[in-house]
PDB file of C-alpha atoms in Angstrom:
ATOM      1  CA  MET A  73     -16.524  19.617 -10.834  1.00  0.00           C
ATOM      2  CA  ASP A  74     -15.226  16.049 -11.914  1.00  0.00           C
ATOM      3  CA  LEU A  75     -16.963  13.053 -10.735  1.00  0.00           C
ATOM      4  CA  ASN A  76     -14.637   9.830 -10.459  1.00  0.00           C
ATOM      5  CA  ALA A  77     -15.353   6.204  -9.891  1.00  0.00           C
ATOM      6  CA  ASP A  78     -13.175   3.122  -9.363  1.00  0.00           C
ATOM      7  CA  LEU A  79     -14.044   0.756 -12.134  1.00  0.00           C
ATOM      8  CA  GLY A  80     -12.922  -2.255 -13.919  1.00  0.00           C
ATOM      9  CA  GLU A  81     -11.935  -4.018 -10.540  1.00  0.00           C
ATOM     10  CA  GLY A  82     -13.253  -7.463 -11.465  1.00  0.00           C
ATOM     11  CA  PHE A  83     -11.420 -10.093 -13.149  1.00  0.00           C
ATOM     12  CA  GLY A  84     -12.124 -13.391 -14.906  1.00  0.00           C
ATOM     13  CA  ILE A  85     -15.792 -14.529 -14.308  1.00  0.00           C
ATOM     14  CA  TRP A  86     -15.851 -12.221 -11.328  1.00  0.00           C
ATOM     15  CA  ARG A  87     -17.655  -8.728 -11.589  1.00  0.00           C
ATOM     16  CA  LEU A  88     -17.466  -5.967  -8.843  1.00  0.00           C
ATOM     17  CA  GLY A  89     -19.958  -3.175  -9.394  1.00  0.00           C
ATOM     18  CA  ASP A  90     -21.805  -2.046 -12.344  1.00  0.00           C
ATOM     19  CA  ASP A  91     -19.331  -0.426 -14.488  1.00  0.00           C
ATOM     20  CA  GLU A  92     -21.457   0.524 -17.508  1.00  0.00           C
ATOM     21  CA  ALA A  93     -24.175   2.031 -15.310  1.00  0.00           C
ATOM     22  CA  LEU A  94     -21.529   4.130 -13.389  1.00  0.00           C
ATOM     23  CA  LEU A  95     -19.981   5.161 -16.742  1.00  0.00           C
ATOM     24  CA  ASP A  96     -23.385   6.838 -17.593  1.00  0.00           C
ATOM     25  CA  LEU A  97     -23.009   8.996 -14.537  1.00  0.00           C
ATOM     26  CA  VAL A  98     -19.386  10.044 -13.907  1.00  0.00           C
ATOM     27  CA  THR A  99     -17.068  12.120 -15.930  1.00  0.00           C
ATOM     28  CA  SER A 100     -13.848  10.058 -15.175  1.00  0.00           C
ATOM     29  CA  ALA A 101     -13.130   6.439 -14.665  1.00  0.00           C
ATOM     30  CA  ASN A 102     -10.308   5.063 -12.536  1.00  0.00           C
ATOM     31  CA  VAL A 103      -9.690   1.771 -14.291  1.00  0.00           C
ATOM     32  CA  ALA A 104      -7.942  -0.904 -12.748  1.00  0.00           C
ATOM     33  CA  CYS A 105      -4.967  -1.987 -14.539  1.00  0.00           C
ATOM     34  CA  GLY A 106      -4.622  -5.853 -13.477  1.00  0.00           C
ATOM     35  CA  PHE A 107      -2.612  -5.638 -10.387  1.00  0.00           C
ATOM     36  CA  HIS A 108      -5.093  -5.009  -7.556  1.00  0.00           C
ATOM     37  CA  GLY A 109      -8.103  -5.926  -9.950  1.00  0.00           C
ATOM     38  CA  GLY A 110      -8.908  -5.895 -13.575  1.00  0.00           C
ATOM     39  CA  ASP A 111      -7.570  -8.030 -16.396  1.00  0.00           C
ATOM     40  CA  PRO A 112      -7.058  -7.625 -20.248  1.00  0.00           C
ATOM     41  CA  SER A 113     -10.699  -8.273 -21.149  1.00  0.00           C
ATOM     42  CA  THR A 114     -12.066  -6.084 -18.319  1.00  0.00           C
ATOM     43  CA  MET A 115      -9.811  -3.284 -19.343  1.00  0.00           C
ATOM     44  CA  HIS A 116     -10.738  -3.623 -23.054  1.00  0.00           C
ATOM     45  CA  ARG A 117     -14.532  -3.575 -22.096  1.00  0.00           C
ATOM     46  CA  VAL A 118     -14.358  -0.601 -19.931  1.00  0.00           C
ATOM     47  CA  CYS A 119     -12.062   1.519 -22.101  1.00  0.00           C
ATOM     48  CA  ALA A 120     -14.541   0.788 -24.879  1.00  0.00           C
ATOM     49  CA  ALA A 121     -17.403   1.995 -22.807  1.00  0.00           C
ATOM     50  CA  ALA A 122     -15.807   4.970 -21.552  1.00  0.00           C
ATOM     51  CA  ALA A 123     -14.712   6.053 -25.014  1.00  0.00           C
ATOM     52  CA  GLU A 124     -18.344   5.537 -26.274  1.00  0.00           C
ATOM     53  CA  ARG A 125     -19.615   7.879 -23.497  1.00  0.00           C
ATOM     54  CA  GLY A 126     -16.790  10.388 -23.604  1.00  0.00           C
ATOM     55  CA  VAL A 127     -15.606   9.540 -20.217  1.00  0.00           C
ATOM     56  CA  ALA A 128     -11.882  10.286 -19.311  1.00  0.00           C
ATOM     57  CA  VAL A 129      -9.957   7.110 -18.474  1.00  0.00           C
ATOM     58  CA  GLY A 130      -7.392   7.276 -15.658  1.00  0.00           C
ATOM     59  CA  ALA A 131      -4.817   4.401 -14.651  1.00  0.00           C
ATOM     60  CA  GLN A 132      -5.696   3.207 -11.179  1.00  0.00           C
ATOM     61  CA  VAL A 133      -2.326   1.608 -10.453  1.00  0.00           C
ATOM     62  CA  GLY A 134      -1.938  -0.497  -7.259  1.00  0.00           C
ATOM     63  CA  TYR A 135       0.233  -2.994  -5.591  1.00  0.00           C
ATOM     64  CA  ARG A 136       0.561  -6.426  -7.237  1.00  0.00           C
ATOM     65  CA  ASP A 137      -2.223  -7.964  -4.667  1.00  0.00           C
ATOM     66  CA  LEU A 138      -5.149  -9.527  -6.474  1.00  0.00           C
ATOM     67  CA  ALA A 139      -5.889 -11.543  -3.245  1.00  0.00           C
ATOM     68  CA  GLY A 140      -5.877  -8.449  -1.094  1.00  0.00           C
ATOM     69  CA  PHE A 141      -7.614  -6.047  -3.625  1.00  0.00           C
ATOM     70  CA  GLY A 142      -4.413  -3.854  -3.218  1.00  0.00           C
ATOM     71  CA  ARG A 143      -5.585  -2.710   0.206  1.00  0.00           C
ATOM     72  CA  ARG A 144      -2.581  -4.268   2.118  1.00  0.00           C
ATOM     73  CA  ARG A 145       0.596  -2.114   2.261  1.00  0.00           C
ATOM     74  CA  ILE A 146       3.598  -3.744   0.571  1.00  0.00           C
ATOM     75  CA  GLU A 147       7.118  -2.384   1.139  1.00  0.00           C
ATOM     76  CA  TYR A 148       8.778  -1.818  -2.274  1.00  0.00           C
ATOM     77  CA  ALA A 149      12.251  -0.874  -3.580  1.00  0.00           C
ATOM     78  CA  PHE A 150      11.992   2.311  -5.430  1.00  0.00           C
ATOM     79  CA  ALA A 151      12.776   1.095  -8.860  1.00  0.00           C
ATOM     80  CA  ASP A 152      10.402  -1.914  -8.319  1.00  0.00           C
ATOM     81  CA  LEU A 153       7.461   0.140  -7.618  1.00  0.00           C
ATOM     82  CA  ARG A 154       8.312   2.865 -10.394  1.00  0.00           C
ATOM     83  CA  ASP A 155       8.668   0.171 -13.002  1.00  0.00           C
ATOM     84  CA  GLU A 156       5.343  -1.707 -11.934  1.00  0.00           C
ATOM     85  CA  VAL A 157       3.497   1.567 -12.041  1.00  0.00           C
ATOM     86  CA  ILE A 158       5.068   2.176 -15.851  1.00  0.00           C
ATOM     87  CA  TYR A 159       3.939  -1.346 -16.569  1.00  0.00           C
ATOM     88  CA  GLN A 160       0.264  -0.718 -15.675  1.00  0.00           C
ATOM     89  CA  LEU A 161       0.195   2.503 -17.125  1.00  0.00           C
ATOM     90  CA  GLY A 162       1.293   1.094 -20.417  1.00  0.00           C
ATOM     91  CA  ALA A 163      -1.150  -1.830 -20.332  1.00  0.00           C
ATOM     92  CA  LEU A 164      -4.225   0.542 -19.873  1.00  0.00           C
ATOM     93  CA  ASP A 165      -2.855   3.145 -22.405  1.00  0.00           C
ATOM     94  CA  ALA A 166      -2.741   0.196 -25.066  1.00  0.00           C
ATOM     95  CA  PHE A 167      -6.653  -0.570 -24.755  1.00  0.00           C
ATOM     96  CA  CYS A 168      -7.392   3.108 -24.559  1.00  0.00           C
ATOM     97  CA  ARG A 169      -5.564   3.381 -28.177  1.00  0.00           C
ATOM     98  CA  LEU A 170      -7.771   0.876 -29.489  1.00  0.00           C
ATOM     99  CA  PHE A 171     -10.672   3.507 -29.235  1.00  0.00           C
ATOM    100  CA  ARG A 172      -8.602   6.417 -30.448  1.00  0.00           C
ATOM    101  CA  THR A 173      -8.104   7.800 -26.909  1.00  0.00           C
ATOM    102  CA  ARG A 174      -5.387   7.592 -24.148  1.00  0.00           C
ATOM    103  CA  VAL A 175      -4.915   7.559 -20.427  1.00  0.00           C
ATOM    104  CA  ARG A 176      -5.728  10.987 -19.319  1.00  0.00           C
ATOM    105  CA  TYR A 177      -4.343  10.788 -15.639  1.00  0.00           C
ATOM    106  CA  LEU A 178      -3.030   8.571 -12.908  1.00  0.00           C
ATOM    107  CA  LYS A 179      -4.665   7.627  -9.646  1.00  0.00           C
ATOM    108  CA  PRO A 180      -2.939   5.247  -7.055  1.00  0.00           C
ATOM    109  CA  HIS A 181      -5.443   2.762  -5.466  1.00  0.00           C
ATOM    110  CA  GLY A 182      -5.978   1.492  -2.071  1.00  0.00           C
ATOM    111  CA  ALA A 183      -2.832   1.124   0.231  1.00  0.00           C
ATOM    112  CA  LEU A 184      -0.750   2.658  -2.434  1.00  0.00           C
ATOM    113  CA  TYR A 185      -2.849   5.662  -2.327  1.00  0.00           C
ATOM    114  CA  HIS A 186      -2.472   5.861   1.428  1.00  0.00           C
ATOM    115  CA  ALA A 187       1.116   5.245   1.556  1.00  0.00           C
ATOM    116  CA  ALA A 188       1.996   7.624  -1.212  1.00  0.00           C
ATOM    117  CA  ALA A 189       0.141  10.271   0.835  1.00  0.00           C
ATOM    118  CA  VAL A 190       2.807   9.991   3.727  1.00  0.00           C
ATOM    119  CA  ASP A 191       5.777   7.809   2.365  1.00  0.00           C
ATOM    120  CA  GLU A 192       8.344   9.813   0.454  1.00  0.00           C
ATOM    121  CA  SER A 193       9.898   6.822  -1.403  1.00  0.00           C
ATOM    122  CA  GLN A 194       6.732   5.348  -2.519  1.00  0.00           C
ATOM    123  CA  ALA A 195       5.465   8.741  -3.534  1.00  0.00           C
ATOM    124  CA  ALA A 196       8.643   9.599  -5.562  1.00  0.00           C
ATOM    125  CA  ALA A 197       8.367   6.199  -7.298  1.00  0.00           C
ATOM    126  CA  LEU A 198       4.934   7.276  -8.603  1.00  0.00           C
ATOM    127  CA  VAL A 199       6.404  10.482  -9.744  1.00  0.00           C
ATOM    128  CA  ALA A 200       9.179   9.054 -11.364  1.00  0.00           C
ATOM    129  CA  ALA A 201       6.981   6.766 -13.198  1.00  0.00           C
ATOM    130  CA  VAL A 202       4.494   9.511 -14.592  1.00  0.00           C
ATOM    131  CA  SER A 203       7.425  11.615 -15.211  1.00  0.00           C
ATOM    132  CA  GLY A 204       9.131   9.112 -17.548  1.00  0.00           C
ATOM    133  CA  TYR A 205       5.986   7.994 -19.208  1.00  0.00           C
ATOM    134  CA  ASP A 206       4.282  11.337 -19.705  1.00  0.00           C
ATOM    135  CA  HIS A 207       5.368  14.461 -18.070  1.00  0.00           C
ATOM    136  CA  GLU A 208       1.961  16.047 -18.946  1.00  0.00           C
ATOM    137  CA  LEU A 209      -0.185  13.327 -17.107  1.00  0.00           C
ATOM    138  CA  PRO A 210      -2.045  14.561 -14.207  1.00  0.00           C
ATOM    139  CA  ILE A 211      -1.879  12.824 -10.836  1.00  0.00           C
ATOM    140  CA  LEU A 212      -5.201  12.693  -8.897  1.00  0.00           C
ATOM    141  CA  CYS A 213      -4.503  12.491  -5.278  1.00  0.00           C
ATOM    142  CA  ALA A 214      -5.191  13.824  -1.709  1.00  0.00           C
ATOM    143  CA  PRO A 215      -4.584  17.493  -1.390  1.00  0.00           C
ATOM    144  CA  GLY A 216      -1.483  18.399   0.645  1.00  0.00           C
ATOM    145  CA  SER A 217      -0.225  14.889   0.628  1.00  0.00           C
ATOM    146  CA  THR A 218       3.312  14.049   0.048  1.00  0.00           C
ATOM    147  CA  LEU A 219       2.549  12.562  -3.417  1.00  0.00           C
ATOM    148  CA  ALA A 220       0.795  16.020  -4.138  1.00  0.00           C
ATOM    149  CA  GLN A 221       3.936  18.078  -2.991  1.00  0.00           C
ATOM    150  CA  LEU A 222       6.453  15.811  -4.737  1.00  0.00           C
ATOM    151  CA  ALA A 223       4.563  15.740  -7.894  1.00  0.00           C
ATOM    152  CA  ALA A 224       4.094  19.576  -8.179  1.00  0.00           C
ATOM    153  CA  GLY A 225       7.633  19.927  -7.354  1.00  0.00           C
ATOM    154  CA  ALA A 226       8.576  17.733 -10.393  1.00  0.00           C
ATOM    155  CA  GLY A 227       6.307  19.984 -12.472  1.00  0.00           C
ATOM    156  CA  LEU A 228       3.486  17.341 -13.008  1.00  0.00           C
ATOM    157  CA  PRO A 229      -0.198  18.521 -12.957  1.00  0.00           C
ATOM    158  CA  VAL A 230      -1.675  17.694  -9.635  1.00  0.00           C
ATOM    159  CA  VAL A 231      -5.509  17.460  -9.253  1.00  0.00           C
ATOM    160  CA  ALA A 232      -7.005  17.266  -5.649  1.00  0.00           C
ATOM    161  CA  GLU A 233      -9.448  14.697  -4.912  1.00  0.00           C
ATOM    162  CA  GLY A 234     -12.259  14.404  -2.171  1.00  0.00           C
ATOM    163  CA  PHE A 235     -14.493  11.514  -1.223  1.00  0.00           C
ATOM    164  CA  ALA A 236     -18.149  11.926  -0.772  1.00  0.00           C
ATOM    165  CA  ASP A 237     -18.741   8.517   0.596  1.00  0.00           C
ATOM    166  CA  ARG A 238     -15.777   8.207   2.903  1.00  0.00           C
ATOM    167  CA  ASN A 239     -15.291   9.828   6.599  1.00  0.00           C
ATOM    168  CA  TYR A 240     -12.648  12.167   7.366  1.00  0.00           C
ATOM    169  CA  LEU A 241     -10.319  12.727  10.286  1.00  0.00           C
ATOM    170  CA  PRO A 242      -9.885  16.141  11.603  1.00  0.00           C
ATOM    171  CA  ASP A 243      -6.552  16.309  10.075  1.00  0.00           C
ATOM    172  CA  GLY A 244      -7.929  15.801   6.598  1.00  0.00           C
ATOM    173  CA  SER A 245      -6.978  12.305   6.269  1.00  0.00           C
ATOM    174  CA  LEU A 246      -9.639   9.361   5.581  1.00  0.00           C
ATOM    175  CA  VAL A 247     -10.831   7.337   8.404  1.00  0.00           C
ATOM    176  CA  PRO A 248      -9.000   3.813   7.885  1.00  0.00           C
ATOM    177  CA  ARG A 249     -11.351   1.188   6.317  1.00  0.00           C
ATOM    178  CA  THR A 250     -10.576  -1.044   9.461  1.00  0.00           C
ATOM    179  CA  VAL A 251     -12.283   1.419  11.769  1.00  0.00           C
ATOM    180  CA  PRO A 252     -16.163   1.321  12.000  1.00  0.00           C
ATOM    181  CA  GLY A 253     -17.746   4.311  10.276  1.00  0.00           C
ATOM    182  CA  ALA A 254     -15.161   4.636   7.710  1.00  0.00           C
ATOM    183  CA  LEU A 255     -17.749   4.636   4.887  1.00  0.00           C
ATOM    184  CA  VAL A 256     -20.655   6.850   4.578  1.00  0.00           C
ATOM    185  CA  THR A 257     -23.517   4.844   3.118  1.00  0.00           C
ATOM    186  CA  ALA A 258     -26.656   6.768   3.670  1.00  0.00           C
ATOM    187  CA  PRO A 259     -27.389   8.370   0.056  1.00  0.00           C
ATOM    188  CA  ASP A 260     -28.688  11.713   1.589  1.00  0.00           C
ATOM    189  CA  GLN A 261     -25.401  12.148   3.546  1.00  0.00           C
ATOM    190  CA  VAL A 262     -23.383  11.319   0.252  1.00  0.00           C
ATOM    191  CA  VAL A 263     -25.064  13.825  -1.723  1.00  0.00           C
ATOM    192  CA  ALA A 264     -24.695  16.531   0.999  1.00  0.00           C
ATOM    193  CA  ARG A 265     -21.174  15.886   1.209  1.00  0.00           C
ATOM    194  CA  ALA A 266     -20.591  16.097  -2.458  1.00  0.00           C
ATOM    195  CA  VAL A 267     -22.405  19.352  -2.931  1.00  0.00           C
ATOM    196  CA  ARG A 268     -20.661  20.930   0.171  1.00  0.00           C
ATOM    197  CA  MET A 269     -17.332  19.975  -1.376  1.00  0.00           C
ATOM    198  CA  ALA A 270     -18.280  21.404  -4.543  1.00  0.00           C
ATOM    199  CA  THR A 271     -19.777  24.728  -3.581  1.00  0.00           C
ATOM    200  CA  GLU A 272     -18.369  25.274  -0.175  1.00  0.00           C
ATOM    201  CA  HIS A 273     -14.966  23.432  -0.442  1.00  0.00           C
ATOM    202  CA  THR A 274     -15.235  21.975   3.127  1.00  0.00           C
ATOM    203  CA  VAL A 275     -16.205  18.682   4.684  1.00  0.00           C
ATOM    204  CA  VAL A 276     -17.363  17.851   8.204  1.00  0.00           C
ATOM    205  CA  ALA A 277     -14.811  15.490   9.990  1.00  0.00           C
ATOM    206  CA  VAL A 278     -16.059  12.702  12.344  1.00  0.00           C
ATOM    207  CA  ASP A 279     -15.403  15.033  15.461  1.00  0.00           C
ATOM    208  CA  GLY A 280     -17.783  17.572  13.875  1.00  0.00           C
ATOM    209  CA  SER A 281     -15.130  20.035  13.001  1.00  0.00           C
ATOM    210  CA  VAL A 282     -15.333  21.715   9.504  1.00  0.00           C
ATOM    211  CA  ILE A 283     -12.091  21.189   7.561  1.00  0.00           C
ATOM    212  CA  SER A 284     -10.985  22.691   4.200  1.00  0.00           C
ATOM    213  CA  CYS A 285     -11.634  20.427   1.101  1.00  0.00           C
ATOM    214  CA  GLN A 286     -10.338  22.139  -1.928  1.00  0.00           C
ATOM    215  CA  VAL A 287     -10.837  19.662  -4.677  1.00  0.00           C
ATOM    216  CA  ALA A 288     -11.254  19.452  -8.302  1.00  0.00           C
ATOM    217  CA  SER A 289     -12.689  15.931  -8.296  1.00  0.00           C
ATOM    218  CA  ILE A 290     -15.083  14.057  -6.052  1.00  0.00           C
ATOM    219  CA  CYS A 291     -14.732  10.142  -5.791  1.00  0.00           C
ATOM    220  CA  LEU A 292     -17.584   7.797  -5.654  1.00  0.00           C
ATOM    221  CA  HIS A 293     -16.515   4.145  -4.905  1.00  0.00           C
ATOM    222  CA  GLY A 294     -17.918   1.791  -7.459  1.00  0.00           C
ATOM    223  CA  ASP A 295     -17.931  -1.077  -4.882  1.00  0.00           C
ATOM    224  CA  SER A 296     -19.758   0.715  -2.164  1.00  0.00           C
ATOM    225  CA  PRO A 297     -23.429  -0.273  -1.427  1.00  0.00           C
ATOM    226  CA  GLY A 298     -25.904   1.271  -3.721  1.00  0.00           C
ATOM    227  CA  ALA A 299     -22.877   2.968  -5.699  1.00  0.00           C
ATOM    228  CA  VAL A 300     -24.991   3.492  -8.750  1.00  0.00           C
ATOM    229  CA  ALA A 301     -28.005   5.091  -6.967  1.00  0.00           C
ATOM    230  CA  SER A 302     -25.934   7.552  -4.984  1.00  0.00           C
ATOM    231  CA  ALA A 303     -24.018   8.476  -8.081  1.00  0.00           C
ATOM    232  CA  ALA A 304     -27.041   9.490  -9.755  1.00  0.00           C
ATOM    233  CA  LEU A 305     -28.334  11.412  -6.845  1.00  0.00           C
ATOM    234  CA  VAL A 306     -24.871  13.210  -6.559  1.00  0.00           C
ATOM    235  CA  ARG A 307     -24.859  14.072 -10.273  1.00  0.00           C
ATOM    236  CA  ALA A 308     -28.468  15.391 -10.146  1.00  0.00           C
ATOM    237  CA  ALA A 309     -27.781  17.498  -6.758  1.00  0.00           C
ATOM    238  CA  LEU A 310     -24.625  19.014  -8.215  1.00  0.00           C
ATOM    239  CA  ILE A 311     -26.720  20.207 -11.344  1.00  0.00           C
ATOM    240  CA  ASP A 312     -29.472  21.623  -9.255  1.00  0.00           C
ATOM    241  CA  ALA A 313     -26.742  23.335  -7.198  1.00  0.00           C
ATOM    242  CA  GLY A 314     -25.259  25.018 -10.272  1.00  0.00           C
ATOM    243  CA  VAL A 315     -22.216  22.681 -10.595  1.00  0.00           C
ATOM    244  CA  THR A 316     -21.535  21.282 -13.979  1.00  0.00           C
ATOM    245  CA  PRO A 317     -20.134  17.654 -13.877  1.00  0.00           C
ATOM    246  CA  LYS A 318     -17.061  17.823 -16.181  1.00  0.00           C
ATOM    247  CA  PRO A 319     -13.772  15.928 -16.438  1.00  0.00           C
ATOM    248  CA  PHE A 320     -10.721  17.714 -15.439  1.00  0.00           C
ATOM    249  CA  ALA A 321      -8.554  15.965 -17.966  1.00  0.00           C
TER     250      ALA A 321
END
C-alpha cells in the first residue's frame, strides 16, 4: 500500500508542516508546484530530500490561489486550466531532473481535487494536460470520480486514493472542510481507518454505514495536527498488519 502526503506547501520564509520528517515515513510525496503553495526553493529542497530517500514525487497541481491555499473553487476556461496544469507539471519536473528522477504522477489539490471529481470540464482539462505532457503519467484521485472515469477513458493510468484522516459521507465523498468533523484527528482512529482501508478495503462513513474503499494509496495530510506522529503510527500499524508500504509509481 502506498502512503502519500501533501508536502512543500510553504513558500518564502513560511513553512507548513515538517516535510523532512514526513519524507522518512511516506512512500509518495505530493509536492506543491507554486500555485496553491510552494515556490522554487521549496520545490528544490523537497525534491532533493525525496530523491535521497527514494520517495516518489508527484505533482500536486492546484488553482492559482496562494491566499486561499487553493481551497476556493475557481471557474476556469478549459484551455486556461489545461495550460496552468502543464506549467506546474513542467516546473516540478525540472527540479526532479536535478536529482536524476522525474515526476511520477499527478494529484490535484484542494478545491481543484473536489471540482474535478464532479465537474467534467475541469476534469477534462486535467486529463488533457497529462495526456499531452506524458501519457504514461498516473493520476491519483478519488475512486469512481469524474476525473477517474475520464482519465481511464483516455487511457491514462488511474490510482484510487483514500483518506485516513478525513471523514466520509455515505456516498463515498469527503465531508467538506467547512463542516464540523471533516477531519479525523485522534491518532488511534486515523490508524484504525488506514489499516481497515488497506486490509478490508472499506471505511466507516459519518452515519455509521460501511462503504467500499478500493484504494491503492492512502493520504495523510501534512498540515493536519500531529501529522508526523500519526504517519509513524500508520506506517507501523500497516507493517504489523502484513501490509508493506510501497510507492505505486
